[in-house]
XYZ file of C-alpha atoms in Angstrom:
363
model
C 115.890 94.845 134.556
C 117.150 96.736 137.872
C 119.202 99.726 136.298
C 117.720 102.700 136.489
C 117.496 103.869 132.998
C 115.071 101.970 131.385
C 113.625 102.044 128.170
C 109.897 101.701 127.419
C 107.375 98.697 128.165
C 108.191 95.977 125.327
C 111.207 97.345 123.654
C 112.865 94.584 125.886
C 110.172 91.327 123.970
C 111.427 92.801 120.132
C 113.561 90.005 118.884
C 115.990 91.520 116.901
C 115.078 91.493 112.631
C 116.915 89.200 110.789
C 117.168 90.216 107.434
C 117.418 87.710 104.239
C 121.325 86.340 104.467
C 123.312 87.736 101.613
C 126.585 85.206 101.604
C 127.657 81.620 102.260
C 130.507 81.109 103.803
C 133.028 79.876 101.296
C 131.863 80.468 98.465
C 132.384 83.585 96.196
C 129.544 83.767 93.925
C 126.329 83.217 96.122
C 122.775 83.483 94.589
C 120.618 85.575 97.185
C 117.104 83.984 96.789
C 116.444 85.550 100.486
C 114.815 89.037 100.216
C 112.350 89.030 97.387
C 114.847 91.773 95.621
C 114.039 92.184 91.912
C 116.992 91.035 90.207
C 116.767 92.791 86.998
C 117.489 96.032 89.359
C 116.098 99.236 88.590
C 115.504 100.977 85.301
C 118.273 103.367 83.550
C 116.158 106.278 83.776
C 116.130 105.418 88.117
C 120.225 105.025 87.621
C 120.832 108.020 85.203
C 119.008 110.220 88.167
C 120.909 108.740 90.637
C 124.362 109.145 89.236
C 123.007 113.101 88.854
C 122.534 113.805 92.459
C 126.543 113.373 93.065
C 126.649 117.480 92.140
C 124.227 118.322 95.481
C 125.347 116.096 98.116
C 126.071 119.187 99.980
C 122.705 120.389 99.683
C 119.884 119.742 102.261
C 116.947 117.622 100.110
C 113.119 118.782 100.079
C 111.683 118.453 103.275
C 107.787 118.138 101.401
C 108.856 115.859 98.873
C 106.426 117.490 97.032
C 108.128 116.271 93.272
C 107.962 112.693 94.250
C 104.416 113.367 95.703
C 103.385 115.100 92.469
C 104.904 112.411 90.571
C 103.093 109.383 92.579
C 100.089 111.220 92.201
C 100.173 111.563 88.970
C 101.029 107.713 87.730
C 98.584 106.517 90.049
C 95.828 108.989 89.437
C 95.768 110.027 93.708
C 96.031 113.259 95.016
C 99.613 114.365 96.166
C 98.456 116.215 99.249
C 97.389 112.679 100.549
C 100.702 111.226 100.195
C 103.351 110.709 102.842
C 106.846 109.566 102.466
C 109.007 107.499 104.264
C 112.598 105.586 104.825
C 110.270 102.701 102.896
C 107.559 101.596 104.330
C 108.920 100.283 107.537
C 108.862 103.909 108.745
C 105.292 104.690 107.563
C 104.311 101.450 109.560
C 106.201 102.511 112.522
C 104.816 106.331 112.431
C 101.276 104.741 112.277
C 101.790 102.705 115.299
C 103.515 105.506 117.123
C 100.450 108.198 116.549
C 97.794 105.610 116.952
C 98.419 102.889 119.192
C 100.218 102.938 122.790
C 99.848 100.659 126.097
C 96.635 98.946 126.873
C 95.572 98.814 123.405
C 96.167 96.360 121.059
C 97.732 96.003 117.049
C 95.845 92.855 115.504
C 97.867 91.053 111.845
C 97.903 87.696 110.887
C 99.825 84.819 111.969
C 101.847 84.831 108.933
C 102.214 88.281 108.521
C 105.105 90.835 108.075
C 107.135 90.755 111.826
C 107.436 94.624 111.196
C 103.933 94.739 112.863
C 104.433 93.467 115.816
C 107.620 95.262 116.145
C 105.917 98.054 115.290
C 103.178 97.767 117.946
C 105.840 96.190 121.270
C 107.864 99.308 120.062
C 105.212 101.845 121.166
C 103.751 100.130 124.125
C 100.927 98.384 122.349
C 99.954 94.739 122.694
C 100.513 92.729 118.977
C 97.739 90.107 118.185
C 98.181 87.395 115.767
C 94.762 86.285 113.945
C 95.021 82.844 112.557
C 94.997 82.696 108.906
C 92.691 80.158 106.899
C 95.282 77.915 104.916
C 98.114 80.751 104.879
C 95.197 83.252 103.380
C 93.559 86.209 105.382
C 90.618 85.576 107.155
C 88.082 88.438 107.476
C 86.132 86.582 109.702
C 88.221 86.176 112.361
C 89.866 89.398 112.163
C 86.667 90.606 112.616
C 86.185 88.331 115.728
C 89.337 89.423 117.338
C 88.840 92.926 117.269
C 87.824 94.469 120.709
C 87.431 97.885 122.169
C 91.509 98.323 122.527
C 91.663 97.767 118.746
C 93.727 100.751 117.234
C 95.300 99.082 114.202
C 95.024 96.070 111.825
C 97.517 95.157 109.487
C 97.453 93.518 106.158
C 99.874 92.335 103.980
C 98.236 91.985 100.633
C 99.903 90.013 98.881
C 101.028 88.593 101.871
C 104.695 88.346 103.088
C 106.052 85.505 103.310
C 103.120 83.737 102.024
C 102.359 85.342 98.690
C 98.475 84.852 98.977
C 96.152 87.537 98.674
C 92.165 88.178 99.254
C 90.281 90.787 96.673
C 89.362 94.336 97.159
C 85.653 93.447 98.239
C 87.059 91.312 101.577
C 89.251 93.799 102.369
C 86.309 96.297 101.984
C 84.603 94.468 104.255
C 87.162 93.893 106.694
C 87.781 97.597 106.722
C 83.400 98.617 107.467
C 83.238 95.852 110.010
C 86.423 97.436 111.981
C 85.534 99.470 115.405
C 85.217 102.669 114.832
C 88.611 103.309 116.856
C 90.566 101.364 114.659
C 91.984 101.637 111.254
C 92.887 99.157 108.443
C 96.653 99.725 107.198
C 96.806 97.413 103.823
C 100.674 96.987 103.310
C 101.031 96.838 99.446
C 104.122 96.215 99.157
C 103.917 93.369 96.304
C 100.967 95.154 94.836
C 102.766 96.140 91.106
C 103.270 91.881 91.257
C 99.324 91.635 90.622
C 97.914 92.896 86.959
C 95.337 95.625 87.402
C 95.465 95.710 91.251
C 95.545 99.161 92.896
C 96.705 98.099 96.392
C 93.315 99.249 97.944
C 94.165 103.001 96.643
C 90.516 103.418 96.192
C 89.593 102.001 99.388
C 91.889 104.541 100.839
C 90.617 107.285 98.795
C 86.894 106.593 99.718
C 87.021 105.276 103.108
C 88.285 107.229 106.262
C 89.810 104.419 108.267
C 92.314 102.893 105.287
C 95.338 103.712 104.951
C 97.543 102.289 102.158
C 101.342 101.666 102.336
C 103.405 101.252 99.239
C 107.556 100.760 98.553
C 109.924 101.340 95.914
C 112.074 98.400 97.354
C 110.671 95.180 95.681
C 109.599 95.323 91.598
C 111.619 99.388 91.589
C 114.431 97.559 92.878
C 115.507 100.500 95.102
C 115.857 98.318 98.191
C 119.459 99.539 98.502
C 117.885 103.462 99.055
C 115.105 102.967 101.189
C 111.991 104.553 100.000
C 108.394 104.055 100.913
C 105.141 105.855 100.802
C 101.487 105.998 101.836
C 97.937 107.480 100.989
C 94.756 107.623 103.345
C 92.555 109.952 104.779
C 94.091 113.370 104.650
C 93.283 113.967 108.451
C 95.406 110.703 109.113
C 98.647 111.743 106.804
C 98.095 115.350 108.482
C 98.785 113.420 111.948
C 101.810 111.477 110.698
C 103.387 114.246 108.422
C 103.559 116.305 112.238
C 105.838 112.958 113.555
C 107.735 112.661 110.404
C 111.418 113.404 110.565
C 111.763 116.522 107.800
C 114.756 115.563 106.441
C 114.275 111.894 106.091
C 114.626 110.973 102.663
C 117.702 112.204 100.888
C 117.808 113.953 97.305
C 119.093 110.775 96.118
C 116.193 109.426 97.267
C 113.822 111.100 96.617
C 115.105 111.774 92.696
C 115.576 108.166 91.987
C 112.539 107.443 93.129
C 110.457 110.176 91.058
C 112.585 108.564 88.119
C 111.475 105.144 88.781
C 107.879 105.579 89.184
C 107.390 107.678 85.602
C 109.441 104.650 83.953
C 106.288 102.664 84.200
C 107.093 100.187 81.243
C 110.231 99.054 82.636
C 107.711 97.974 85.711
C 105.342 96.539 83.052
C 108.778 94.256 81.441
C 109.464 93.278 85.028
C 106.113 92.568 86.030
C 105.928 90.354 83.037
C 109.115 88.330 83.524
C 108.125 87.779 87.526
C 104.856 86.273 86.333
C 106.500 84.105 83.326
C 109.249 82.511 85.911
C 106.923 82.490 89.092
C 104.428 80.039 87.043
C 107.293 78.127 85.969
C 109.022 77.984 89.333
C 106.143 76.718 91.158
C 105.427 73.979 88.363
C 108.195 73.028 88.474
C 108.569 72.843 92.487
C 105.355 70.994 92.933
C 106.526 68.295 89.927
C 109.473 67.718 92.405
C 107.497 67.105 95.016
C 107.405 70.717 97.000
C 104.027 71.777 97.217
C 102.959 75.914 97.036
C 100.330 77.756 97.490
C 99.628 80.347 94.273
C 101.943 83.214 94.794
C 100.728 86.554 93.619
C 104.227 88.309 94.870
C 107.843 87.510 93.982
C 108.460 84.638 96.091
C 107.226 81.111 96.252
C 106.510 79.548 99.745
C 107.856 76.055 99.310
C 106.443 73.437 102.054
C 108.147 70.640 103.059
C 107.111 67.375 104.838
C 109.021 69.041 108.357
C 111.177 71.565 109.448
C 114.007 69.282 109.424
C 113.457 68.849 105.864
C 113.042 72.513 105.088
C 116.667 73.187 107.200
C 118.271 70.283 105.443
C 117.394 71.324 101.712
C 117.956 74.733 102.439
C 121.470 73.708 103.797
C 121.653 71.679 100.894
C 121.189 74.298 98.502
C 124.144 76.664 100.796
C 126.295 74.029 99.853
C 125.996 75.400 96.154
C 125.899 78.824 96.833
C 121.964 79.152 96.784
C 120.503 81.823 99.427
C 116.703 81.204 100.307
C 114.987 82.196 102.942
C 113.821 80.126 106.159
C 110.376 81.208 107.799
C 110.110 79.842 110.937
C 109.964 83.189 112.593
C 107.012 83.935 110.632
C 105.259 80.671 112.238
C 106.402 78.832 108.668
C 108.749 76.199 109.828
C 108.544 73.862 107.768
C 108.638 76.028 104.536
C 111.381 78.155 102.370
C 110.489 81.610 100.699
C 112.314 81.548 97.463
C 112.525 84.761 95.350
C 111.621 84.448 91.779
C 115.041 85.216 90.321
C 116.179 85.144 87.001
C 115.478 82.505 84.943
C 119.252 80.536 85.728
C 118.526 81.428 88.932
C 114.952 79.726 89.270
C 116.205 76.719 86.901
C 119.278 76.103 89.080
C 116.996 76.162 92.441
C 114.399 74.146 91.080
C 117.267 71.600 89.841
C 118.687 71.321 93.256
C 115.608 70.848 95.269
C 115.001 68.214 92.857
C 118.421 66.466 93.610
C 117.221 67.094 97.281
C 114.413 65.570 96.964
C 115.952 62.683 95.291
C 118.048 62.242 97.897
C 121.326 63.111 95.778
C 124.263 65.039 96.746
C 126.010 68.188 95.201
């Protein structure tokens, strides 16, 4: 680039995101399979506060957020003063990278993980480093061996995204003591209320002073549309990002719906229970079709296919009915489809036609 205003070293490698496609061309009344949303929405309680904050839009919100702090702490048994909100947790990840990481040193994930990491890490300078994974699961090991002296930051999706697989607490335990002691462990838990009697490595981040947790009201809250995230760690870490952190950057709306949502804690129990229910029968009934998966701990089923011309054709296949998954091939998954768990017409009718696929039958 010759021009003389420039922006910073690896803004110019980002590939732009591409989000989970939300229509078809022709057709009216798409399915979006495409962006692990939870499609029973959020809970009344969530809308009833939403539809209240109408009567302040002309008021600034908190700039503490010291409600919805109170309010996380409190369902989650943490302490508030820990907690740090964001624009979801996309901000949190980026304000992370941006205090701790910069040129010369490098932001380690795995090969399948989230591509808001390396994003994350090109956006402030740093160099990204993909681990390999051991059959699309996290493996400590060779995080472990791939961590050097310019090691700032690991990330871990857990469940993973796009994947769905997950390792238990003790791994990530020991990921986390085996780290160099200039770099942290940032455990993205943004499935985590997907996984019965999993805390998202809250504890972890409670007890140990290089783990920082990340959480988000976007997937089983079903706030996606509002943006809200959050994160607990050391409180000498959220001290460094809450300095960074825009003050007004969650509105009241935000910031109301989302106390709302989090103390409704048996809607999240009802959804919870339904994701499970249709996930096992989605992936039963992929892999008696001939579409093998992996055991998905998230809202999504990774489907593999045979190629990545199969996984194109089906999923154009399933356009031509007005079915929206998601292709992977960014995320080093070519030859696969992430499919949301749905609704239960929703999984039968995608399950159906990847059968017909499969079959070699037409719409």
């Amino acid at each position: 680039m010759t021009d003389p205003i420039r922006p910073q070293p690896g803004i110019l490698d980002i590939a732009l995101y591409q989000g989970g496609a939300s229509h078809v061309a022709g057709v009216s009344d798409a399915i979006k399979l495409s962006s692990n949303e939870n499609p029973h929405g959020p809970s009344d309680k969530a809308k009833e506060a939403f539809g209240r904050c109408m009567h302040k839009l002309h008021r600034y919100p908190s700039t503490d957020h010291a409600a919805l702090r109170q309010a996380i702490g409190e369902v989650h048994g943490l302490d508030p003063e820990r907690i740090i909100c964001g624009v979801g947790s996309d901000e949190i990840i980026r304000m992370i990278t941006n205090a701790y990481a910069g040129p010369k040193d490098e932001v380690l994930h795995t090969e399948h993980g989230f591509l808001m990491y390396a994003i994350a890490a090109k956006g402030a300078g740093a160099t990204p480093v993909a681990v390999p994974e051991r059959e699309r699961t996290i493996d400590v090991d060779a995080i472990l061996a791939a961590c050097t002296k310019k090691t700032k930051i690991v990330f871990i999706a857990n469940p993973n995204n796009p994947t769905g697989t997950m390792v238990g607490l003790a791994e990530l335990e020991r990921l986390a003591m085996g780290l160099p002691k200039q770099a942290m462990l940032v455990i993205d838990s943004a499935y985590a209320e997907y996984v019965d009697g999993y805390d998202g490595g809250a504890e972890l981040a409670e007890r140990l002073p290089n783990v920082v947790m990340t959480r988000t009201f976007s997937k089983i809250y079903g706030l996606g549309g509002l943006r809200i995230g959050w994160a607990y760690g050391p409180k000498a870490i959220i001290d460094v990002l809450s300095r960074i952190r825009d003050p007004f950057n969650l509105s009241t709306a935000q910031l109301e719906t989302a106390e709302a949502a989090v103390r409704d804690q048996d809607w999240i129990a009802h959804c919870r229970a339904e994701n499970a229910r249709l996930r096992h029968w989605l992936s039963e009934a992929l892999a008696e079709r001939g579409v093998p998966n992996d055991t998905s701990l998230a809202n999504f089923v990774l489907a593999r296919f045979g190629s990545e011309a199969e996984a194109e054709a089906c999923d154009d296949f399933l356009k031509k009915d007005g079915l929206i998954v998601r292709r992977v091939g960014s995320y080093g998954l070519p030859h696969c489809l992430r499919i949301t768990v749905g609704d239960e017409p929703s999984c039968r009718r995608v399950a159906h036609l990847i059968g017909v696929f499969k079959a070699g039958g037409t719409v």
